[in-house]
Coordinates of C-alpha atoms in Angstrom, one line a residue:
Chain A
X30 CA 21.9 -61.8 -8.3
X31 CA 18.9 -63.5 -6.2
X32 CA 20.1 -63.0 -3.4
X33 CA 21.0 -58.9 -4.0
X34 CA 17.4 -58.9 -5.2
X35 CA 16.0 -60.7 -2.2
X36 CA 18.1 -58.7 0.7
X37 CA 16.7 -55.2 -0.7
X38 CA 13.0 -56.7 -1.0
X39 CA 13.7 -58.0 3.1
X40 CA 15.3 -55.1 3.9
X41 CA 12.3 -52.6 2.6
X42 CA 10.1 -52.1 5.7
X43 CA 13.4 -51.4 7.8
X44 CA 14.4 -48.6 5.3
X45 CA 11.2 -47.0 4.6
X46 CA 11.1 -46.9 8.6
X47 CA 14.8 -45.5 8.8
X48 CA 13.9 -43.1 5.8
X49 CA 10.9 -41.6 7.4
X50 CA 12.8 -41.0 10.6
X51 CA 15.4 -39.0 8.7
X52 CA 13.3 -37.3 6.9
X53 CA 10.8 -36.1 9.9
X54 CA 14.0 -34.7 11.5
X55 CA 15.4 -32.9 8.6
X56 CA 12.2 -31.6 7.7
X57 CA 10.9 -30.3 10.8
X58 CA 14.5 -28.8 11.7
X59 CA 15.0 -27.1 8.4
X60 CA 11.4 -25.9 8.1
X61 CA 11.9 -24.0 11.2
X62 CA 14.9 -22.7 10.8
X63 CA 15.5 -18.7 11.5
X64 CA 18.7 -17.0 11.6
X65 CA 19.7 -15.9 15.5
X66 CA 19.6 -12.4 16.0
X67 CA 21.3 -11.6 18.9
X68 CA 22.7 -7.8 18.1
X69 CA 24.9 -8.2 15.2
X70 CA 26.3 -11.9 14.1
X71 CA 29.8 -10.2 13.5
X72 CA 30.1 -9.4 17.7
X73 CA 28.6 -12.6 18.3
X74 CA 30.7 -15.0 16.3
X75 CA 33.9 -12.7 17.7
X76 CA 32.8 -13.9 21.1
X77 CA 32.3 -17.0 20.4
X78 CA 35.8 -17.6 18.8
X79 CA 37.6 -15.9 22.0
X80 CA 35.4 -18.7 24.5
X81 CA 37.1 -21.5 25.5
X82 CA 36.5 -24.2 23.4
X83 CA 34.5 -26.5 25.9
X84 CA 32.7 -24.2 27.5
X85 CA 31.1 -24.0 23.8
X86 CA 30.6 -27.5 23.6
X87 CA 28.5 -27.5 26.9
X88 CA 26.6 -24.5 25.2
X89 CA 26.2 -26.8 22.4
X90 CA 28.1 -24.1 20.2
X91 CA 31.3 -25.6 19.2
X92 CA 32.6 -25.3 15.6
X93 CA 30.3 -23.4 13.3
X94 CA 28.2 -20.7 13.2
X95 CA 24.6 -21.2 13.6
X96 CA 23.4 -17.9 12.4
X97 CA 24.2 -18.9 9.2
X98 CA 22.0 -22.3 7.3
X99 CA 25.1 -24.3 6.7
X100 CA 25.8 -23.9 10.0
X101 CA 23.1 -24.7 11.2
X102 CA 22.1 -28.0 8.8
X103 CA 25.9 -28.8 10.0
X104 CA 24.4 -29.3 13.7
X105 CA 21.4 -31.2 12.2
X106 CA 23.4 -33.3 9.5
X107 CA 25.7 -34.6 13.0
X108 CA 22.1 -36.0 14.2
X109 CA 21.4 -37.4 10.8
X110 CA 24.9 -38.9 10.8
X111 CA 24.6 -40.6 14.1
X112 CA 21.3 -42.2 12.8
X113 CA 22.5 -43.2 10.1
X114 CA 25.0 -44.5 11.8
X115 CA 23.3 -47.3 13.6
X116 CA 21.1 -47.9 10.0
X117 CA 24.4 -48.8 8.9
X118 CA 25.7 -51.4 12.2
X119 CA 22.4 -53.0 11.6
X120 CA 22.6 -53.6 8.0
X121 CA 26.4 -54.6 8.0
X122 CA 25.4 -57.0 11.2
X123 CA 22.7 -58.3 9.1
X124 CA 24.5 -58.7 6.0
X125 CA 26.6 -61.5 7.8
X126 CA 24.6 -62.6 10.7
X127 CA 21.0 -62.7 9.6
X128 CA 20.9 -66.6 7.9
X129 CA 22.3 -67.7 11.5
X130 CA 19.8 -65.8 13.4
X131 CA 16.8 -66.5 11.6
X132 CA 18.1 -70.9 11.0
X133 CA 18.2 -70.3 7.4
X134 CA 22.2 -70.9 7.0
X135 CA 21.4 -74.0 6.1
X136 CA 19.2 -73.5 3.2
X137 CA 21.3 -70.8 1.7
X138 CA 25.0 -71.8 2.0
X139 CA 24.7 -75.4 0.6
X140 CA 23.9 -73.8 -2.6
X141 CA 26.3 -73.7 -5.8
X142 CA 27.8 -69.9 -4.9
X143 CA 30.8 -69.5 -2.5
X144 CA 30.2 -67.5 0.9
X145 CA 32.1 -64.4 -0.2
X146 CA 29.6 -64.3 -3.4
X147 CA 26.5 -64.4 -1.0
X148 CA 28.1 -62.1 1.7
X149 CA 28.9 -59.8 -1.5
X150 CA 26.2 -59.5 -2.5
X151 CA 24.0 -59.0 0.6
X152 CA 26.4 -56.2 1.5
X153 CA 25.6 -55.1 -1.8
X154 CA 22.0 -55.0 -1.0
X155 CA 23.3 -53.4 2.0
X156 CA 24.8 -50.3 0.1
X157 CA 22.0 -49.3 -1.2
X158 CA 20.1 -49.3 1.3
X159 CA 22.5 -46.8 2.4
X160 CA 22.6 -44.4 -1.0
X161 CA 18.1 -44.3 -0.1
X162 CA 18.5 -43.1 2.9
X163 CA 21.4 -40.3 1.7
X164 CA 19.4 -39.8 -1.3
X165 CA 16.1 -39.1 1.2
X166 CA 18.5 -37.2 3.4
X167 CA 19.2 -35.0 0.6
X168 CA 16.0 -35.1 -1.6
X169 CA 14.3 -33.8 2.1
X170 CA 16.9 -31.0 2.4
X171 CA 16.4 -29.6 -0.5
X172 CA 12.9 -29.2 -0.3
X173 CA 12.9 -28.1 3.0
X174 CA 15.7 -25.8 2.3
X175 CA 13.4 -24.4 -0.9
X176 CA 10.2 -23.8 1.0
X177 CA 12.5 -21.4 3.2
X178 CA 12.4 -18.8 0.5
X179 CA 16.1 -17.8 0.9
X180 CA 17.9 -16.6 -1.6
X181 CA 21.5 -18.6 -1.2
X182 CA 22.1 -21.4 -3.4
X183 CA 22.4 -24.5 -1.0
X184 CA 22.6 -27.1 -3.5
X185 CA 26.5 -28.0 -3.6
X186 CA 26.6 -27.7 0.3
X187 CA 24.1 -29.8 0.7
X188 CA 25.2 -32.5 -1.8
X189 CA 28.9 -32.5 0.1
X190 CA 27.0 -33.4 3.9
X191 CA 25.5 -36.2 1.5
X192 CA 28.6 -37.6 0.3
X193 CA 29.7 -37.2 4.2
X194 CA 26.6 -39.6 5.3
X195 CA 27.6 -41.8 2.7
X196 CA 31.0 -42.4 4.0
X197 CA 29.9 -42.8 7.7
X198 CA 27.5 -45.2 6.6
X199 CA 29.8 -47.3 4.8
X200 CA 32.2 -46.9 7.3
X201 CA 30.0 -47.9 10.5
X202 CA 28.7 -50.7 7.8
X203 CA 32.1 -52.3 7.6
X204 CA 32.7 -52.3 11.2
X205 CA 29.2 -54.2 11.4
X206 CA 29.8 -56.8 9.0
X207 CA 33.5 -57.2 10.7
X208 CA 32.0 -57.4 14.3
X209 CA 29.3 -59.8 13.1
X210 CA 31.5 -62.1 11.2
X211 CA 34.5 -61.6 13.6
X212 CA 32.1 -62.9 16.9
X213 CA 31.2 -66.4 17.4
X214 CA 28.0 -65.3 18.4
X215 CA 25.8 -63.1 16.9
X216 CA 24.1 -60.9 20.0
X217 CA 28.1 -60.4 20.7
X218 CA 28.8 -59.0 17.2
X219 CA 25.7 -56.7 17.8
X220 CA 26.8 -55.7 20.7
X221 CA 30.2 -54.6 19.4
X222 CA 28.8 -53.0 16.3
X223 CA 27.0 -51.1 18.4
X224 CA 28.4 -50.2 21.5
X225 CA 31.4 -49.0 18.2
X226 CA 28.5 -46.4 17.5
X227 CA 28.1 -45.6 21.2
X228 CA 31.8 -44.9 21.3
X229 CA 32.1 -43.3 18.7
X230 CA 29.6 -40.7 19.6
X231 CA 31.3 -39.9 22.9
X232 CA 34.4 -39.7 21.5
X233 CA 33.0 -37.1 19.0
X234 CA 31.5 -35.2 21.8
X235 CA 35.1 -35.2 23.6
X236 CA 36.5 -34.3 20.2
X237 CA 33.9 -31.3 20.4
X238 CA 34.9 -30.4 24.1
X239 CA 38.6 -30.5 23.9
X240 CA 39.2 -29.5 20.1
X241 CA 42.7 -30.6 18.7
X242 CA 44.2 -31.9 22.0
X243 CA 42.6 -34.7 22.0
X244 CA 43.5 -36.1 18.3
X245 CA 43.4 -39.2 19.6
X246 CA 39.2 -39.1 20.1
X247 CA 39.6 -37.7 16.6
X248 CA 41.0 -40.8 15.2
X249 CA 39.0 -43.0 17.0
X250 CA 35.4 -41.3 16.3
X251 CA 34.3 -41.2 12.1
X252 CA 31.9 -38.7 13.3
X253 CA 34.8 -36.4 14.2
X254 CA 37.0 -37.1 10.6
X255 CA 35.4 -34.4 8.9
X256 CA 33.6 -31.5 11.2
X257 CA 31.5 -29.7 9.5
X258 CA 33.0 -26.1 9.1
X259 CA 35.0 -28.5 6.3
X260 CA 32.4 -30.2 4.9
X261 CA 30.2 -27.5 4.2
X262 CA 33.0 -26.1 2.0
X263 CA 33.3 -29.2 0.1
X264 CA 36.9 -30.1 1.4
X265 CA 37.4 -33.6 3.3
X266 CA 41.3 -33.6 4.5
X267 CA 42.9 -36.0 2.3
X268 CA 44.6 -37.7 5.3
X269 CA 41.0 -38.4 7.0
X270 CA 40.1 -39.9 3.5
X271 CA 42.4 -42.3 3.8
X272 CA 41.3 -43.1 7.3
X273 CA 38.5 -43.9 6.0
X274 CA 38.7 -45.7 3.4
X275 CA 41.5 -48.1 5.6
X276 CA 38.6 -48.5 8.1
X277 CA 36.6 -49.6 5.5
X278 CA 38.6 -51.7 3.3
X279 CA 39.9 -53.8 7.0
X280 CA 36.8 -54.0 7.8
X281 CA 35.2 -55.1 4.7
X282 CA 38.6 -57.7 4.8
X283 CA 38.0 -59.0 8.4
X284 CA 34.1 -59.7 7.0
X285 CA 34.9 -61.4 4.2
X286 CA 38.0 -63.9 5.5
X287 CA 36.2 -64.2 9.0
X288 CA 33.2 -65.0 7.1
X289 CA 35.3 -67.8 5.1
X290 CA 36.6 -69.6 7.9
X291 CA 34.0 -69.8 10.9
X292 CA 31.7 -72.2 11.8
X293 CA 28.1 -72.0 11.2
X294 CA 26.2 -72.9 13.9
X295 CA 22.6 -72.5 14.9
X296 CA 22.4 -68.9 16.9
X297 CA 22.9 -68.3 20.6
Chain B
X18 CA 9.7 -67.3 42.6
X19 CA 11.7 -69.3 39.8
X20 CA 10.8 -67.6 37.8
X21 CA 12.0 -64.5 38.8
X22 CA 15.3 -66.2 39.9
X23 CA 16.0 -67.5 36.9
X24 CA 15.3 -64.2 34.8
X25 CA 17.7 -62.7 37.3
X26 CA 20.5 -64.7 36.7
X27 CA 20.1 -64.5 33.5
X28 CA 20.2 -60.8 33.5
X29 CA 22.5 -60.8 36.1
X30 CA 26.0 -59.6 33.7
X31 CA 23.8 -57.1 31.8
X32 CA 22.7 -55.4 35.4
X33 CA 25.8 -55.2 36.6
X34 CA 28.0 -54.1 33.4
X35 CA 25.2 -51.7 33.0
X36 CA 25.4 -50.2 36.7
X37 CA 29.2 -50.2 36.4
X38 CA 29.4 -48.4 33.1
X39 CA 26.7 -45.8 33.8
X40 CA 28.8 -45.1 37.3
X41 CA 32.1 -44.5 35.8
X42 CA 31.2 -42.6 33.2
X43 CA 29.8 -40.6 36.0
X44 CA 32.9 -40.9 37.5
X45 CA 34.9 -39.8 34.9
X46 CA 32.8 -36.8 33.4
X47 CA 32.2 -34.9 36.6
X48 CA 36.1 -35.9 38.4
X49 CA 38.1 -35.1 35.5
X50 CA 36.5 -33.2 32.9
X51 CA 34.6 -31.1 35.4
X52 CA 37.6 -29.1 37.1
X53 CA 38.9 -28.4 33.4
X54 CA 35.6 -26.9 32.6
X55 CA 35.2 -25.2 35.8
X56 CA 38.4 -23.3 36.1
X57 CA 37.4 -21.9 32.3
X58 CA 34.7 -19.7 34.6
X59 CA 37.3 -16.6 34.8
X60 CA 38.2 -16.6 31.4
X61 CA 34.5 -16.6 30.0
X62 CA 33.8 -13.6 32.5
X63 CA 37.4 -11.8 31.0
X64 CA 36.3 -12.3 27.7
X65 CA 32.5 -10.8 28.7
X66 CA 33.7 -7.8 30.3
X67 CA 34.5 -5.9 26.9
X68 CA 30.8 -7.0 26.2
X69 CA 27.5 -5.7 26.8
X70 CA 25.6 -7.0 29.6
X71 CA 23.2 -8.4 27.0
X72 CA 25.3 -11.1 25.9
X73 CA 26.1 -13.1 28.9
X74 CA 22.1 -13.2 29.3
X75 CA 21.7 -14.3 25.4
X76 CA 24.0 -17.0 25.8
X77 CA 22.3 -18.2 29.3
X78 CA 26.0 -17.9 30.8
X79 CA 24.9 -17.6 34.1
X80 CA 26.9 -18.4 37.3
X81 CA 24.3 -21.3 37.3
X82 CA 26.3 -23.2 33.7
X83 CA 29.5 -23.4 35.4
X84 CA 28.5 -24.6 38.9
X85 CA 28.2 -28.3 38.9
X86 CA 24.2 -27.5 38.6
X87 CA 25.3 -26.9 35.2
X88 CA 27.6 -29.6 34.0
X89 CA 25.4 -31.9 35.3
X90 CA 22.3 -30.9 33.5
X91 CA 25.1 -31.0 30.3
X92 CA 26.3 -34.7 31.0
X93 CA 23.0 -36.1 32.1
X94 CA 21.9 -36.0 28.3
X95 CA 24.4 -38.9 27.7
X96 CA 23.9 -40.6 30.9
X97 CA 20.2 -40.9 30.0
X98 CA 20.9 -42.3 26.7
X99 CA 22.9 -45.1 28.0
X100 CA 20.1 -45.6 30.8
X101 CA 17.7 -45.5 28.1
X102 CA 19.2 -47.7 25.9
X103 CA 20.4 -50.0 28.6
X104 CA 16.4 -50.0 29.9
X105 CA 15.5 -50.6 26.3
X106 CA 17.5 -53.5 26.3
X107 CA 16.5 -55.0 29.7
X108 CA 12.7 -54.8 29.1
X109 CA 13.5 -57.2 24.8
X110 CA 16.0 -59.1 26.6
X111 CA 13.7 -60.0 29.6
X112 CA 10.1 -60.4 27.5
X113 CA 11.5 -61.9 24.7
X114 CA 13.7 -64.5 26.1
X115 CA 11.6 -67.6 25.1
X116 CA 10.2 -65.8 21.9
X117 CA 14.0 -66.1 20.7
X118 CA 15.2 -69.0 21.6
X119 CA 12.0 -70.8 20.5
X120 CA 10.8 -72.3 23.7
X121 CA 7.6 -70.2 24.9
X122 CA 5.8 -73.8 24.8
X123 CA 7.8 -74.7 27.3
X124 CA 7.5 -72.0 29.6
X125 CA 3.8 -71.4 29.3
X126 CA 3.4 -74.8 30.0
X127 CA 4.5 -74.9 33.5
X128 CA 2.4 -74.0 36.5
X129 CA 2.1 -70.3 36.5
X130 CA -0.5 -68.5 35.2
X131 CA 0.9 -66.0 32.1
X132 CA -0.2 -63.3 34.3
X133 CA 2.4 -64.6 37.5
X134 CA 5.0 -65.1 34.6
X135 CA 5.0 -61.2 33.4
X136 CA 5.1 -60.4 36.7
X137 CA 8.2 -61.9 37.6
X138 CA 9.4 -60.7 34.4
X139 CA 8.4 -57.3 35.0
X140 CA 9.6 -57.4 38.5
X141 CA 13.5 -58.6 37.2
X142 CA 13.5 -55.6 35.2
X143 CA 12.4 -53.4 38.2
X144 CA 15.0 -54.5 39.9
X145 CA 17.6 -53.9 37.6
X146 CA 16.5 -50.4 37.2
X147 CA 16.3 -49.9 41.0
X148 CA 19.7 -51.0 41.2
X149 CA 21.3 -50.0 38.3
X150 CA 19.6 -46.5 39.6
X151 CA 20.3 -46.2 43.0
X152 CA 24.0 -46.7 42.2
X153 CA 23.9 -43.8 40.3
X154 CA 22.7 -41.6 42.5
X155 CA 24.5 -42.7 44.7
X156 CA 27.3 -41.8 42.7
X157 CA 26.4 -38.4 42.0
X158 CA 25.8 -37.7 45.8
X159 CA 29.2 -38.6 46.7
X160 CA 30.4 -36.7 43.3
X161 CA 28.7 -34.0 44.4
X162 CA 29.5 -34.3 47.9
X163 CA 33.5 -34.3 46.6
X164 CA 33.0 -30.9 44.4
X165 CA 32.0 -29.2 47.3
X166 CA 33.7 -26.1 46.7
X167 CA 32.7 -25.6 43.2
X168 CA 28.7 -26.7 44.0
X169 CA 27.2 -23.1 43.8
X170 CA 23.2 -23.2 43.3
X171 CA 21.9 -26.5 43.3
X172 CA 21.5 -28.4 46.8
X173 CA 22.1 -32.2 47.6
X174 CA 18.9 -33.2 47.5
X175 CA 18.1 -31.5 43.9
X176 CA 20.9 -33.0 42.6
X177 CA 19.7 -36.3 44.1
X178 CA 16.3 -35.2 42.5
X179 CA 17.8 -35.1 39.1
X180 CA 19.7 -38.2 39.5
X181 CA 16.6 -39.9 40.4
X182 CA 15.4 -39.2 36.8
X183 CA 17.4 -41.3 35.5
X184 CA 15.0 -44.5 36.7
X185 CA 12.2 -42.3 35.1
X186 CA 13.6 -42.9 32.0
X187 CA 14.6 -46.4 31.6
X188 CA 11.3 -47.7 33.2
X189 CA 9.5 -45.5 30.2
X190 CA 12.1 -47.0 28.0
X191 CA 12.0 -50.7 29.4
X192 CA 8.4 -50.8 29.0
X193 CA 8.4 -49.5 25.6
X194 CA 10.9 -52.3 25.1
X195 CA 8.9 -54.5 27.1
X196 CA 6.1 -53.9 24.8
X197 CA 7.4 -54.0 21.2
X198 CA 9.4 -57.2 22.8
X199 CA 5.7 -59.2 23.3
X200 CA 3.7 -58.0 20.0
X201 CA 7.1 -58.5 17.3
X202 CA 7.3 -61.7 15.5
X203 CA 10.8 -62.5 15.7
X204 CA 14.2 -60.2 17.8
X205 CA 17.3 -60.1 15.8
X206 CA 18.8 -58.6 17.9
X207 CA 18.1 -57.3 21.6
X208 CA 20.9 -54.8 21.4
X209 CA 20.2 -53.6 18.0
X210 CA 16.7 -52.5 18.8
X211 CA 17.8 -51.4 22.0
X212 CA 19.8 -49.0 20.9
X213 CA 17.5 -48.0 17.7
X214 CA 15.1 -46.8 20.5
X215 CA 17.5 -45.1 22.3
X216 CA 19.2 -43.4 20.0
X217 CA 15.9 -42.5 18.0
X218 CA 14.3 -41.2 21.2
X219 CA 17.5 -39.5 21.7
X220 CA 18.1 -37.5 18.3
X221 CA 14.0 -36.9 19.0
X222 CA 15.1 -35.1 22.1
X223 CA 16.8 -32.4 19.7
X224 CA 14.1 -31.3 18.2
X225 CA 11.6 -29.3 20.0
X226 CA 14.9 -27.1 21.0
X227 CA 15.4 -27.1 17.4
X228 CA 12.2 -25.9 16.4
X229 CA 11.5 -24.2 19.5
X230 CA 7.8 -25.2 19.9
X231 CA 7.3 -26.3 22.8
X232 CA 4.6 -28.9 22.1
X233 CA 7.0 -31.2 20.1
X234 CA 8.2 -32.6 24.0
X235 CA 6.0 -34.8 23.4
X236 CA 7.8 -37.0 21.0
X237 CA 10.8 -37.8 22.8
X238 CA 10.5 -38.9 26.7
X239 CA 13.8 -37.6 27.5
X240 CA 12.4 -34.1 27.4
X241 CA 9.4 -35.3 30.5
X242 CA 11.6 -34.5 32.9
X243 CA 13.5 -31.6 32.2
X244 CA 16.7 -31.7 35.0
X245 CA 18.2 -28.2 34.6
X246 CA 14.8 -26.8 35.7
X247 CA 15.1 -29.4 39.0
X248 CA 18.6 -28.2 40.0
X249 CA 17.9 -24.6 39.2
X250 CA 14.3 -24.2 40.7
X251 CA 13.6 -27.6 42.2
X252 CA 10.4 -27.9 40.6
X253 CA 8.9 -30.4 37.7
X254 CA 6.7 -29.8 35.0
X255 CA 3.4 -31.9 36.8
X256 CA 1.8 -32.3 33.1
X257 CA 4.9 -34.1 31.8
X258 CA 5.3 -35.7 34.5
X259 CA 2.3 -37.4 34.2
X260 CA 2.8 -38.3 31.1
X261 CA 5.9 -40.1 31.6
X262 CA 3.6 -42.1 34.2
X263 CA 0.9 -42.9 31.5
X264 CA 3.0 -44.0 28.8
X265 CA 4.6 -46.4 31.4
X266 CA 1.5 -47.8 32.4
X267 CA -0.1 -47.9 29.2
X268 CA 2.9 -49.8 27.8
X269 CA 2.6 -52.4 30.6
X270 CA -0.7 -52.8 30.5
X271 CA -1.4 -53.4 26.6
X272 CA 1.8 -55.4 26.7
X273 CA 0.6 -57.7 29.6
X274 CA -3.2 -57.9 28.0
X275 CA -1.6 -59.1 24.9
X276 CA 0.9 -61.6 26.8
X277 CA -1.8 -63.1 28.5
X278 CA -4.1 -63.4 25.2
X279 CA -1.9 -64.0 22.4
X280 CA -1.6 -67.5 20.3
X281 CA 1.7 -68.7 20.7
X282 CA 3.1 -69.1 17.1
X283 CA 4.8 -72.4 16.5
X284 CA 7.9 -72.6 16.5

């Protein structure tokens, strides 16, 4: 229990800093939100749908339909998402490398409580650190979404892109923690964690240009499980789920019995 | 001298995986995905016929989007967070080398003054930005040079222009890193922050297009330099440019002030 309690008081400068970040860019996005006029949204979304799919995603248009909010807080939440993202590497990296980085492995791990206990409950401490920042995410939205005066009830929307940063960060957590514990060194398990985000990313922006085609660069980017024409009506695809929660339950696995078995050694 | 050296072989792996990886991405984006893109030119126009003039001009689908002009300007978003992530990480890496592994005593020691030691630091992470930079245009002019037939509207030496940039950005990025690198207590991790900044600055870029107020370019330096506007019109926006300049040389210079002052904490 100390050391849940101790992690979330270390880790509260970080996540106020990640937490305003989030919350300047949902705020000033939302805030100045106004629906595109551009002679009719019916005409314009028909063109839209009969353009090939990456000239859209140069145009930055892929997917949904920005007249509209959800749309356009779909295109904002993939920002969100990608920042939270690397939140997430950090804190999973942390969870497992921090005592070696900082020379205090020695103090903590002779104590009476096994390594999975203290990795447990720092990544504990790391989860939520992750629900603040989705609850910021959200409480942010909402207001934002309120001072805009429209008439729409946003409310369930908004609470499933929520749910959505919730799994990306746990997801991009794991493979932290698993890169952290799975490197001998710890700059290397940063590295991997994230140049993973990096890749990610990419992939989600090659997912964007080429659409289904390249369901490989679906698999391989979280960013691109669940787009967000789904999300926005509150349905994940069951077999993206399960993706998920594999990614995360191996690499919550590789963490834990990597964790078990390596050396500690003073860092670098 | 030895300095210098040594910084340089240390940094020697990161420079060149960094210069490789920026190059074939290069590579790869404007080679293969390009031509794909390209030949989606007379399908767009099919589609726009049935359409009133007004669209194509609403969308900005001008001849200018799917010349290489275009595509370029669309890729160099990504190329620029790498560079700025990958100058990010040079300027920690470089500043706070001793600061992490707990031997600054022993450096600042030695015979050269602090000043001559954050030179030589600052000049290995020139270097690797010259290189890791001139490669890259380099790259694109032979790209460029090799999608001859689909070039329309911006020349070779715009495109070198915008290439250039690219240095632009991970010098302001490199000194930023540079300067967080010398005031921080303690690094974790070089590549963590690194790519906080970068990918902070990056989702920063979004929003003045977001918002559409023009004075938010301020927050996010990959919006100084704006590199459809070089390959379309050749020009640059003087006031940002100067900018960029300032924030690079403010960053250096409070950084080297406070190198040159600061107590060096035990370790």
């Amino acid at each position: 229990m100390n050391t849940f309690a101790r992690e979330l008081r270390d880790h509260v400068k970080s996540l106020i800093g990640w937490s305003l970040v989030v919350a300047f860019f949902i705020g000033a996005g939302t805030i100045k939100f106004t629906g595109v006029e551009a002679g009719g949204t019916e005409m314009v979304q028909q063109l839209l749908a009969s353009f090939p799919r990456m000239v859209l995603a140069v145009l930055g248009m892929t997917e949904v339909d920005l007249a509209s909010f959800s749309g356009f807080y779909g295109m904002l939440e993939f920002f969100v998402a990608v920042i939270v993202a690397v939140f997430a590497v950090h804190l999973g990296r942390d969870a497992v490398s921090r005592e070696l980085v900082d020379g205090t492995y020695e103090f903590l791990f002779v104590r009476p409580r096994s390594r999975s206990t203290i990795l447990a409950q720092k990544l504990a401490a790391a989860c939520v650190c992750l629900l603040i920042v989705c609850l910021v995410n959200f409480g942010v939205s909402l207001v934002s979404y309120q001072a805009l005066g429209l008439s729409e009830d946003m409310t369930a929307p908004l609470l499933s892109f929520t749910l959505w940063l919730g799994i990306i960060g746990l997801i991009f957590m794991a493979i932290g923690a698993a890169c952290a514990a799975a490197c001998r060194r710890p700059e290397t398990g940063a590295k991997a964690g994230n140049a993973a985000v990096l890749a990610a990313y990419v992939l989600g922006v090659i997912y964007d240009m080429f659409g289904n085609e390249a369901m490989i660069a679906r698999m391989l980017s979280p960013f691109a499980y669940f787009p967000a024409s789904e999300v926005v009506t509150g349905t994940f695809d069951p077999a993206f789920v399960a993706l998920a929660v594999g990614i995360v339950v191996v690499g919550l696995a590789v963490a834990f019995v990597c964790f078990e078995r390596r050396d500690l050694t003073a860092a670098d | 001298m030895n300095i210098y050296v040594f910084e340089l072989k240390a940094q020697a792996r990161s420079f060149v995986t960094g210069t490789l990886g920026l190059a074939c991405m290069l590579l790869v984006l404007m080679l293969a995905v390009f031509p794909v893109y390209h030949e989606a030119q007379p399908q767009v126009e099919a589609v726009l016929a049935g359409f009133p003039p007004q669209f194509a001009a609403a969308f900005g689908l001008t001849d200018a989007v799917f010349a290489f002009s275009g595509f370029f300007a669309f890729g160099f978003l990504y190329f620029s967070l790498i560079g700025a992530i990958l100058g990010a990480s040079w300027g920690i890496s470089v500043f706070a080398r001793e600061k992490r592994s707990n031997c600054t005593d022993f450096l600042l020691t030695k015979n050269p003054s602090r000043p001559r030691v954050f030179l030589s630091k600052l000049a290995v992470c020139l270097t690797g930005i010259v290189l890791s930079s001139a490669v890259f245009v380099a790259t694109a002019a032979v790209v460029y040079l090799m999608s001859e037939n689909m070039s329309g509207g911006a020349s070779l030496g715009r495109v070198v222009a915008a290439a250039a940039t690219l240095a632009v950005i991970q010098l302001i990025f490199m000194s930023a890193g540079a300067l967080v690198a010398v005031f921080v207590r303690r690094v974790r991790s070089v590549s963590g922050m690194a790519t906080t900044f970068g990918i902070v600055g990056f989702i920063l870029a979004a929003v003045p297009e977001l918002t559409g107020e023009e004075a938010l370019r301020v927050i996010s330096p990959f919006t100084y330099l704006d590199v459809s506007e070089i390959l379309t019109a050749g020009t640059l926006d003087g006031g940002y440019a100067a900018l960029a300049a300032a924030v690079v040389v403010a960053c250096l210079g409070i950084a080297f002030v406070q190198y040159c002052r600061v107590d060096v904490r035990a370790a």
